Short mmCIF file of N, CA and C and ligand atoms in Angstrom, two decimals:
data_model
loop_
_atom_site.label_atom_id
_atom_site.label_comp_id
_atom_site.label_asym_id
_atom_site.label_seq_id
_atom_site.Cartn_x
_atom_site.Cartn_y
_atom_site.Cartn_z
N MET A 62 0.84 -1.19 0.02
CA MET A 62 -0.04 0.00 0.00
C MET A 62 0.86 1.24 -0.01
N GLU A 63 0.32 2.35 -0.43
CA GLU A 63 1.02 3.67 -0.44
C GLU A 63 0.09 4.61 0.40
N VAL A 64 0.77 5.27 1.31
CA VAL A 64 -0.04 6.20 2.14
C VAL A 64 0.75 7.54 2.24
N LYS A 65 -0.07 8.58 2.45
CA LYS A 65 0.53 9.92 2.61
C LYS A 65 -0.13 10.52 3.85
N GLY A 66 0.61 11.46 4.46
CA GLY A 66 0.07 12.13 5.67
C GLY A 66 0.91 13.30 6.06
N GLY A 67 0.52 13.88 7.16
CA GLY A 67 1.29 15.07 7.63
C GLY A 67 0.61 15.60 8.88
N CYS A 68 1.22 16.70 9.33
CA CYS A 68 0.77 17.26 10.59
C CYS A 68 -0.42 18.17 10.34
N TYR A 69 -0.96 18.68 11.49
CA TYR A 69 -2.11 19.53 11.49
C TYR A 69 -1.95 20.80 10.73
N CYS A 70 -0.76 21.41 10.77
CA CYS A 70 -0.57 22.70 10.09
C CYS A 70 -0.02 22.54 8.66
N GLY A 71 0.44 21.34 8.32
CA GLY A 71 0.88 21.11 6.95
C GLY A 71 2.40 21.38 6.72
N ALA A 72 3.12 21.80 7.76
CA ALA A 72 4.52 22.08 7.59
C ALA A 72 5.39 20.78 7.36
N VAL A 73 4.93 19.67 7.89
CA VAL A 73 5.65 18.43 7.74
C VAL A 73 4.75 17.40 7.08
N ARG A 74 5.27 16.77 6.03
CA ARG A 74 4.52 15.77 5.27
C ARG A 74 5.37 14.54 5.06
N TYR A 75 4.74 13.38 4.93
CA TYR A 75 5.47 12.11 4.70
C TYR A 75 4.71 11.30 3.73
N GLN A 76 5.44 10.29 3.18
CA GLN A 76 4.74 9.25 2.43
C GLN A 76 5.39 7.90 2.80
N ALA A 77 4.65 6.87 2.65
CA ALA A 77 5.19 5.54 2.99
C ALA A 77 4.56 4.53 2.06
N ALA A 78 5.48 3.58 1.65
CA ALA A 78 4.98 2.48 0.74
C ALA A 78 5.49 1.17 1.32
N GLY A 79 4.64 0.23 1.07
CA GLY A 79 5.03 -1.22 1.52
C GLY A 79 3.87 -1.82 2.26
N ASP A 80 4.14 -2.98 2.80
CA ASP A 80 3.13 -3.64 3.60
C ASP A 80 3.31 -3.28 5.07
N PRO A 81 2.18 -2.96 5.75
CA PRO A 81 2.28 -2.63 7.18
C PRO A 81 2.91 -3.73 7.96
N ILE A 82 3.88 -3.45 8.80
CA ILE A 82 4.62 -4.42 9.60
C ILE A 82 3.81 -4.61 10.92
N PHE A 83 3.04 -3.63 11.31
CA PHE A 83 2.46 -3.64 12.65
C PHE A 83 1.28 -2.70 12.68
N LYS A 84 0.17 -3.19 13.19
CA LYS A 84 -0.97 -2.27 13.42
C LYS A 84 -1.45 -2.48 14.84
N GLY A 85 -1.21 -1.45 15.66
CA GLY A 85 -1.53 -1.62 17.07
C GLY A 85 -2.15 -0.48 17.77
N GLN A 86 -2.67 -0.82 18.91
CA GLN A 86 -3.29 0.20 19.80
C GLN A 86 -2.48 0.13 21.13
N CYS A 87 -1.85 1.27 21.43
CA CYS A 87 -0.96 1.30 22.58
C CYS A 87 -1.49 2.13 23.74
N HIS A 88 -1.66 1.51 24.93
CA HIS A 88 -2.23 2.14 26.08
C HIS A 88 -1.14 2.63 27.03
N CYS A 89 0.14 2.66 26.63
CA CYS A 89 1.21 3.03 27.58
C CYS A 89 1.00 4.46 28.10
N ARG A 90 1.53 4.70 29.26
CA ARG A 90 1.33 5.99 29.91
C ARG A 90 1.91 7.06 29.04
N GLU A 91 3.03 6.83 28.37
CA GLU A 91 3.62 7.86 27.53
C GLU A 91 2.68 8.24 26.36
N CYS A 92 2.10 7.19 25.76
CA CYS A 92 1.16 7.53 24.65
C CYS A 92 -0.01 8.33 25.10
N GLN A 93 -0.41 8.16 26.35
CA GLN A 93 -1.51 8.93 26.82
C GLN A 93 -1.25 10.48 26.79
N TYR A 94 -0.03 10.87 27.06
CA TYR A 94 0.32 12.21 26.94
C TYR A 94 0.18 12.74 25.50
N ILE A 95 0.66 11.90 24.52
CA ILE A 95 0.70 12.32 23.14
C ILE A 95 -0.69 12.31 22.57
N SER A 96 -1.54 11.36 22.94
CA SER A 96 -2.87 11.31 22.37
C SER A 96 -3.89 12.26 23.00
N GLY A 97 -3.56 12.73 24.24
CA GLY A 97 -4.54 13.57 24.94
C GLY A 97 -5.31 12.78 26.00
N GLY A 98 -4.94 11.49 26.19
CA GLY A 98 -5.57 10.68 27.22
C GLY A 98 -5.98 9.28 26.84
N HIS A 99 -6.25 9.11 25.56
CA HIS A 99 -6.63 7.80 25.08
C HIS A 99 -5.44 6.98 24.57
N PRO A 100 -5.55 5.73 24.23
CA PRO A 100 -4.51 5.02 23.58
C PRO A 100 -4.17 5.66 22.21
N ASN A 101 -2.98 5.38 21.74
CA ASN A 101 -2.56 5.72 20.41
C ASN A 101 -2.83 4.60 19.50
N VAL A 102 -3.17 4.86 18.21
CA VAL A 102 -3.19 3.84 17.23
C VAL A 102 -2.12 4.14 16.26
N VAL A 103 -1.28 3.12 15.97
CA VAL A 103 -0.14 3.30 15.09
C VAL A 103 -0.04 2.25 14.01
N MET A 104 0.42 2.65 12.90
CA MET A 104 0.66 1.65 11.83
C MET A 104 2.14 1.71 11.46
N GLY A 105 2.81 0.61 11.61
CA GLY A 105 4.27 0.48 11.34
C GLY A 105 4.51 0.22 9.85
N MET A 106 5.22 1.14 9.20
CA MET A 106 5.51 0.93 7.79
C MET A 106 7.03 0.73 7.63
N PRO A 107 7.52 -0.12 6.67
CA PRO A 107 8.92 -0.29 6.55
C PRO A 107 9.70 0.99 6.27
N ASP A 108 10.79 1.18 7.02
CA ASP A 108 11.65 2.35 6.90
C ASP A 108 12.09 2.59 5.39
N ALA A 109 12.31 1.45 4.72
CA ALA A 109 12.81 1.57 3.30
C ALA A 109 11.85 2.33 2.47
N GLY A 110 10.57 2.24 2.78
CA GLY A 110 9.57 2.91 1.92
C GLY A 110 9.06 4.24 2.46
N PHE A 111 9.69 4.67 3.60
CA PHE A 111 9.18 5.83 4.29
C PHE A 111 10.05 7.02 3.94
N SER A 112 9.45 8.17 3.66
CA SER A 112 10.31 9.42 3.55
C SER A 112 9.49 10.65 3.92
N TRP A 113 10.23 11.63 4.43
CA TRP A 113 9.70 12.96 4.66
C TRP A 113 9.62 13.71 3.34
N VAL A 114 8.51 14.22 2.91
CA VAL A 114 8.48 14.87 1.63
C VAL A 114 8.33 16.39 1.80
N LYS A 115 8.03 16.88 2.94
CA LYS A 115 8.01 18.35 3.24
C LYS A 115 8.39 18.58 4.67
N GLY A 116 9.31 19.50 4.89
CA GLY A 116 9.68 19.84 6.24
C GLY A 116 10.46 18.71 6.92
N THR A 117 10.90 18.98 8.10
CA THR A 117 11.67 18.00 8.90
C THR A 117 11.09 18.03 10.30
N PRO A 118 10.77 16.86 10.78
CA PRO A 118 10.18 16.92 12.14
C PRO A 118 11.26 17.07 13.24
N LYS A 119 10.79 17.57 14.39
CA LYS A 119 11.66 17.57 15.55
C LYS A 119 11.60 16.16 16.16
N GLN A 120 12.70 15.88 16.89
CA GLN A 120 12.77 14.55 17.53
C GLN A 120 12.90 14.71 19.03
N PHE A 121 12.33 13.75 19.74
CA PHE A 121 12.53 13.75 21.22
C PHE A 121 12.66 12.34 21.70
N THR A 122 13.72 12.11 22.47
CA THR A 122 14.02 10.81 23.07
C THR A 122 14.21 11.04 24.60
N ARG A 123 13.51 10.31 25.42
CA ARG A 123 13.73 10.51 26.84
C ARG A 123 15.05 9.89 27.26
N SER A 124 15.71 10.50 28.20
CA SER A 124 17.02 9.97 28.66
C SER A 124 16.91 9.32 30.01
N ASP A 125 15.73 9.27 30.57
CA ASP A 125 15.55 8.82 31.96
C ASP A 125 14.89 7.42 32.02
N ILE A 126 14.61 6.74 30.91
CA ILE A 126 14.00 5.44 30.97
C ILE A 126 14.82 4.52 30.06
N PRO A 127 14.83 3.18 30.34
CA PRO A 127 15.56 2.22 29.49
C PRO A 127 14.88 2.10 28.17
N ASN A 128 15.66 1.82 27.08
CA ASN A 128 15.10 1.60 25.72
C ASN A 128 14.03 2.62 25.32
N PRO A 129 14.34 3.86 25.39
CA PRO A 129 13.35 4.86 25.07
C PRO A 129 13.04 4.87 23.55
N VAL A 130 11.82 5.20 23.22
CA VAL A 130 11.48 5.41 21.80
C VAL A 130 11.86 6.85 21.39
N THR A 131 12.04 7.08 20.17
CA THR A 131 12.23 8.43 19.62
C THR A 131 10.91 8.88 18.93
N ARG A 132 10.41 10.01 19.39
CA ARG A 132 9.14 10.49 18.89
C ARG A 132 9.48 11.69 17.89
N GLU A 133 8.80 11.67 16.77
CA GLU A 133 8.98 12.73 15.79
C GLU A 133 7.73 13.50 15.61
N PHE A 134 7.84 14.87 15.64
CA PHE A 134 6.67 15.68 15.66
C PHE A 134 6.93 17.03 14.98
N CYS A 135 5.84 17.71 14.54
CA CYS A 135 6.06 19.02 13.95
C CYS A 135 6.42 20.05 14.98
N GLY A 136 7.54 20.77 14.68
CA GLY A 136 7.98 21.81 15.58
C GLY A 136 7.12 23.05 15.58
N GLU A 137 6.28 23.18 14.56
CA GLU A 137 5.34 24.36 14.44
C GLU A 137 4.03 24.10 15.20
N CYS A 138 3.34 23.02 14.86
CA CYS A 138 1.98 22.78 15.52
C CYS A 138 2.00 21.68 16.56
N GLY A 139 3.11 20.96 16.69
CA GLY A 139 3.21 20.02 17.80
C GLY A 139 2.57 18.62 17.53
N THR A 140 2.05 18.44 16.31
CA THR A 140 1.44 17.11 16.01
C THR A 140 2.47 16.04 15.99
N HIS A 141 2.26 14.93 16.68
CA HIS A 141 3.15 13.81 16.75
C HIS A 141 2.83 12.95 15.49
N LEU A 142 3.88 12.67 14.70
CA LEU A 142 3.75 11.99 13.49
C LEU A 142 4.22 10.53 13.48
N THR A 143 5.37 10.28 13.99
CA THR A 143 5.89 8.92 14.01
C THR A 143 6.66 8.64 15.28
N THR A 144 6.84 7.38 15.48
CA THR A 144 7.71 6.86 16.57
C THR A 144 8.62 5.84 16.04
N ARG A 145 9.91 5.88 16.49
CA ARG A 145 10.90 4.81 16.22
C ARG A 145 11.16 4.10 17.53
N THR A 146 11.01 2.81 17.53
CA THR A 146 11.25 2.12 18.76
C THR A 146 12.21 0.97 18.63
N PRO A 147 13.11 0.82 19.59
CA PRO A 147 14.13 -0.27 19.51
C PRO A 147 13.40 -1.61 19.52
N GLY A 148 12.14 -1.70 20.00
CA GLY A 148 11.40 -2.97 19.90
C GLY A 148 10.99 -3.39 18.52
N LEU A 149 10.99 -2.48 17.57
CA LEU A 149 10.57 -2.74 16.25
C LEU A 149 11.47 -2.04 15.24
N PRO A 150 12.75 -2.53 15.17
CA PRO A 150 13.69 -1.80 14.27
C PRO A 150 13.29 -1.85 12.81
N GLY A 151 13.63 -0.85 12.06
CA GLY A 151 13.27 -0.86 10.64
C GLY A 151 11.85 -0.41 10.35
N ALA A 152 11.17 0.09 11.37
CA ALA A 152 9.80 0.47 11.11
C ALA A 152 9.60 1.93 11.52
N ALA A 153 8.82 2.66 10.70
CA ALA A 153 8.32 3.96 11.06
C ALA A 153 6.86 3.76 11.58
N LEU A 154 6.67 4.00 12.86
CA LEU A 154 5.35 3.81 13.43
C LEU A 154 4.52 5.10 13.25
N ILE A 155 3.65 5.07 12.29
CA ILE A 155 2.93 6.29 12.00
C ILE A 155 1.69 6.41 12.89
N LYS A 156 1.47 7.65 13.41
CA LYS A 156 0.27 7.91 14.13
C LYS A 156 -0.88 7.94 13.12
N VAL A 157 -1.89 7.06 13.31
CA VAL A 157 -2.92 6.86 12.30
C VAL A 157 -3.66 8.14 12.02
N GLY A 158 -3.84 9.01 13.06
CA GLY A 158 -4.58 10.27 12.92
C GLY A 158 -3.90 11.26 11.99
N THR A 159 -2.64 10.99 11.62
CA THR A 159 -1.95 11.91 10.71
C THR A 159 -1.98 11.46 9.30
N LEU A 160 -2.57 10.31 9.04
CA LEU A 160 -2.76 9.89 7.59
C LEU A 160 -3.78 10.77 6.94
N ASP A 161 -3.63 11.08 5.62
CA ASP A 161 -4.59 11.80 4.93
C ASP A 161 -5.95 11.03 4.98
N ASP A 162 -5.86 9.68 4.94
CA ASP A 162 -7.01 8.89 5.05
C ASP A 162 -6.87 7.85 6.14
N PRO A 163 -7.24 8.19 7.33
CA PRO A 163 -6.95 7.31 8.51
C PRO A 163 -7.75 5.99 8.35
N SER A 164 -8.78 5.89 7.51
CA SER A 164 -9.64 4.70 7.44
C SER A 164 -8.82 3.52 6.82
N VAL A 165 -7.63 3.81 6.14
CA VAL A 165 -6.86 2.73 5.59
C VAL A 165 -6.30 1.85 6.73
N PHE A 166 -6.24 2.43 7.91
CA PHE A 166 -5.75 1.58 9.05
C PHE A 166 -6.58 0.32 9.22
N GLY A 167 -7.87 0.41 9.12
CA GLY A 167 -8.72 -0.71 9.27
C GLY A 167 -8.97 -0.95 10.76
N ALA A 168 -8.13 -1.80 11.40
CA ALA A 168 -8.28 -2.11 12.79
C ALA A 168 -6.98 -2.57 13.34
N PRO A 169 -6.70 -2.44 14.64
CA PRO A 169 -5.45 -2.96 15.20
C PRO A 169 -5.37 -4.43 15.20
N GLN A 170 -4.21 -4.99 15.02
CA GLN A 170 -3.93 -6.44 15.12
C GLN A 170 -3.74 -6.85 16.57
N MET A 171 -3.23 -5.91 17.35
CA MET A 171 -2.99 -6.23 18.76
C MET A 171 -3.08 -4.96 19.60
N VAL A 172 -3.36 -5.18 20.89
CA VAL A 172 -3.44 -4.08 21.84
C VAL A 172 -2.24 -4.35 22.76
N ILE A 173 -1.48 -3.26 23.06
CA ILE A 173 -0.28 -3.41 23.87
C ILE A 173 -0.27 -2.46 25.06
N PHE A 174 0.50 -2.77 26.03
CA PHE A 174 0.68 -2.00 27.26
C PHE A 174 -0.64 -1.76 28.02
N THR A 175 -1.44 -2.80 28.05
CA THR A 175 -2.66 -2.71 28.90
C THR A 175 -2.35 -2.53 30.38
N ILE A 176 -1.06 -2.75 30.79
CA ILE A 176 -0.69 -2.51 32.17
C ILE A 176 -0.92 -1.08 32.59
N ASP A 177 -0.89 -0.16 31.64
CA ASP A 177 -1.08 1.28 31.86
C ASP A 177 -2.53 1.75 31.54
N LYS A 178 -3.40 0.75 31.19
CA LYS A 178 -4.79 1.13 30.73
C LYS A 178 -5.50 1.89 31.82
N GLN A 179 -6.25 2.92 31.39
CA GLN A 179 -7.15 3.60 32.32
C GLN A 179 -8.57 2.99 32.28
N THR A 180 -9.36 3.25 33.32
CA THR A 180 -10.64 2.57 33.37
C THR A 180 -11.62 3.12 32.27
N PHE A 181 -11.35 4.28 31.75
CA PHE A 181 -12.18 4.85 30.66
C PHE A 181 -11.70 4.42 29.27
N HIS A 182 -10.63 3.64 29.20
CA HIS A 182 -10.17 3.11 27.92
C HIS A 182 -10.99 1.95 27.44
N GLN A 183 -11.21 1.82 26.15
CA GLN A 183 -11.96 0.69 25.58
C GLN A 183 -10.97 -0.23 24.82
N LEU A 184 -11.15 -1.54 25.05
CA LEU A 184 -10.39 -2.54 24.32
C LEU A 184 -11.25 -3.09 23.22
N PRO A 185 -10.72 -3.10 21.99
CA PRO A 185 -11.49 -3.73 20.83
C PRO A 185 -11.74 -5.24 21.10
N GLU A 186 -12.96 -5.67 20.76
CA GLU A 186 -13.28 -7.05 21.01
C GLU A 186 -12.60 -7.94 20.03
N GLY A 187 -12.11 -9.12 20.51
CA GLY A 187 -11.55 -10.10 19.66
C GLY A 187 -10.12 -9.79 19.18
N VAL A 188 -9.49 -8.78 19.78
CA VAL A 188 -8.14 -8.42 19.39
C VAL A 188 -7.19 -8.81 20.52
N PRO A 189 -6.12 -9.57 20.22
CA PRO A 189 -5.19 -9.98 21.30
C PRO A 189 -4.66 -8.74 22.08
N ALA A 190 -4.66 -8.86 23.35
CA ALA A 190 -4.20 -7.74 24.21
C ALA A 190 -3.01 -8.27 25.10
N PHE A 191 -2.02 -7.40 25.27
CA PHE A 191 -0.83 -7.77 26.00
C PHE A 191 -0.53 -6.71 27.06
N GLU A 192 -0.04 -7.17 28.22
CA GLU A 192 0.32 -6.23 29.28
C GLU A 192 1.35 -5.30 28.83
N ARG A 193 2.37 -5.82 28.08
CA ARG A 193 3.46 -5.00 27.54
C ARG A 193 3.57 -5.30 26.09
N TYR A 194 4.75 -5.12 25.52
CA TYR A 194 4.93 -5.46 24.08
C TYR A 194 5.27 -6.93 24.12
N PRO A 195 4.58 -7.82 23.36
CA PRO A 195 4.86 -9.23 23.40
C PRO A 195 6.18 -9.67 22.86
N GLY A 196 6.77 -10.65 23.40
CA GLY A 196 8.01 -11.24 22.87
C GLY A 196 9.26 -10.52 23.38
ZN1 LIG B 141 2.60 21.18 11.84
ZN1 LIG B 142 2.55 3.63 23.82
#
Protein backbone atom coordinates (compact mmCIF):
# COMPACT_ATOMS: atom_id res chain seq x y z
CA MET A 1 0.00 0.00 0.00
CA GLU A 2 1.00 3.63 -0.41
CA VAL A 3 -0.03 6.21 2.15
CA LYS A 4 0.52 9.91 2.65
CA GLY A 5 0.05 12.11 5.62
CA GLY A 6 1.27 15.04 7.61
CA CYS A 7 0.77 17.28 10.59
CA TYR A 8 -2.14 19.52 11.51
CA CYS A 9 -0.56 22.70 10.08
CA GLY A 10 0.89 21.11 6.94
CA ALA A 11 4.54 22.07 7.60
CA VAL A 12 5.66 18.42 7.76
CA ARG A 13 4.52 15.76 5.28
CA TYR A 14 5.50 12.14 4.71
CA GLN A 15 4.78 9.26 2.42
CA ALA A 16 5.14 5.54 3.00
CA ALA A 17 5.01 2.52 0.73
CA GLY A 18 5.02 -1.18 1.52
CA ASP A 19 3.12 -3.66 3.60
CA PRO A 20 2.29 -2.61 7.17
CA ILE A 21 4.59 -4.41 9.64
CA PHE A 22 2.44 -3.65 12.64
CA LYS A 23 -0.99 -2.28 13.40
CA GLY A 24 -1.48 -1.64 17.05
CA GLN A 25 -3.26 0.18 19.80
CA CYS A 26 -0.95 1.29 22.60
CA HIS A 27 -2.19 2.14 26.08
CA CYS A 28 1.19 3.01 27.59
CA ARG A 29 1.37 5.98 29.93
CA GLU A 30 3.65 7.83 27.52
CA CYS A 31 1.16 7.50 24.64
CA GLN A 32 -1.55 8.96 26.85
CA TYR A 33 0.36 12.25 26.93
CA ILE A 34 0.69 12.30 23.16
CA SER A 35 -2.88 11.29 22.37
CA GLY A 36 -4.54 13.53 24.92
CA GLY A 37 -5.55 10.69 27.22
CA HIS A 38 -6.63 7.76 25.11
CA PRO A 39 -4.47 5.02 23.59
CA ASN A 40 -2.53 5.74 20.42
CA VAL A 41 -3.21 3.83 17.23
CA VAL A 42 -0.13 3.31 15.10
CA MET A 43 0.67 1.66 11.80
CA GLY A 44 4.26 0.50 11.33
CA MET A 45 5.52 0.93 7.78
CA PRO A 46 8.92 -0.30 6.56
CA ASP A 47 11.62 2.35 6.88
CA ALA A 48 12.81 1.57 3.35
CA GLY A 49 9.58 2.93 1.91
CA PHE A 50 9.18 5.84 4.29
CA SER A 51 10.29 9.40 3.55
CA TRP A 52 9.64 12.96 4.66
CA VAL A 53 8.45 14.89 1.62
CA LYS A 54 8.00 18.31 3.22
CA GLY A 55 9.70 19.82 6.25
CA THR A 56 11.67 18.01 8.91
CA PRO A 57 10.16 16.87 12.17
CA LYS A 58 11.66 17.57 15.55
CA GLN A 59 12.74 14.53 17.54
CA PHE A 60 12.52 13.76 21.21
CA THR A 61 14.00 10.80 23.09
CA ARG A 62 13.72 10.48 26.85
CA SER A 63 17.01 9.98 28.66
CA ASP A 64 15.56 8.79 31.96
CA ILE A 65 14.02 5.42 30.94
CA PRO A 66 15.59 2.25 29.50
CA ASN A 67 15.11 1.58 25.74
CA PRO A 68 13.34 4.87 25.03
CA VAL A 69 11.49 5.43 21.80
CA THR A 70 12.20 8.44 19.61
CA ARG A 71 9.15 10.52 18.85
CA GLU A 72 9.00 12.72 15.77
CA PHE A 73 6.66 15.69 15.65
CA CYS A 74 6.04 19.01 13.94
CA GLY A 75 7.99 21.82 15.58
CA GLU A 76 5.34 24.32 14.46
CA CYS A 77 2.02 22.80 15.49
CA GLY A 78 3.21 19.99 17.77
CA THR A 79 1.43 17.12 16.00
CA HIS A 80 3.13 13.80 16.72
CA LEU A 81 3.72 11.99 13.46
CA THR A 82 5.90 8.94 13.98
CA THR A 83 7.70 6.89 16.58
CA ARG A 84 10.87 4.81 16.19
CA THR A 85 11.20 2.10 18.77
CA PRO A 86 14.10 -0.26 19.54
CA GLY A 87 11.39 -2.93 19.93
CA LEU A 88 10.58 -2.78 16.22
CA PRO A 89 13.72 -1.78 14.30
CA GLY A 90 13.28 -0.84 10.65
CA ALA A 91 9.77 0.48 11.11
CA ALA A 92 8.33 3.96 11.10
CA LEU A 93 5.34 3.81 13.42
CA ILE A 94 2.89 6.28 11.96
CA LYS A 95 0.24 7.89 14.13
CA VAL A 96 -2.91 6.87 12.29
CA GLY A 97 -4.57 10.23 12.90
CA THR A 98 -1.94 11.93 10.73
CA LEU A 99 -2.74 9.87 7.63
CA ASP A 100 -4.61 11.79 4.93
CA ASP A 101 -7.05 8.89 5.04
CA PRO A 102 -6.99 7.31 8.51
CA SER A 103 -9.58 4.72 7.41
CA VAL A 104 -6.87 2.73 5.58
CA PHE A 105 -5.72 1.58 9.03
CA GLY A 106 -8.74 -0.72 9.29
CA ALA A 107 -8.28 -2.11 12.78
CA PRO A 108 -5.47 -2.94 15.22
CA GLN A 109 -3.95 -6.43 15.12
CA MET A 110 -3.00 -6.21 18.77
CA VAL A 111 -3.41 -4.09 21.85
CA ILE A 112 -0.27 -3.41 23.88
CA PHE A 113 0.69 -2.01 27.28
CA THR A 114 -2.67 -2.71 28.90
CA ILE A 115 -0.68 -2.51 32.17
CA ASP A 116 -1.11 1.27 31.88
CA LYS A 117 -4.76 1.14 30.74
CA GLN A 118 -7.15 3.62 32.31
CA THR A 119 -10.67 2.59 33.37
CA PHE A 120 -12.17 4.85 30.67
CA HIS A 121 -10.17 3.14 27.88
CA GLN A 122 -11.95 0.69 25.58
CA LEU A 123 -10.40 -2.54 24.32
CA PRO A 124 -11.52 -3.70 20.86
CA GLU A 125 -13.30 -7.05 20.99
CA GLY A 126 -11.52 -10.11 19.63
CA VAL A 127 -8.12 -8.43 19.38
CA PRO A 128 -5.20 -9.98 21.32
CA ALA A 129 -4.19 -7.76 24.22
CA PHE A 130 -0.84 -7.78 26.02
CA GLU A 131 0.32 -6.24 29.29
CA ARG A 132 3.45 -5.00 27.55
CA TYR A 133 4.94 -5.48 24.10
CA PRO A 134 4.83 -9.25 23.41
CA GLY A 135 8.03 -11.21 22.88
ZN1 LIG B 1 2.58 21.17 11.85
ZN1 LIG C 1 2.53 3.65 23.82
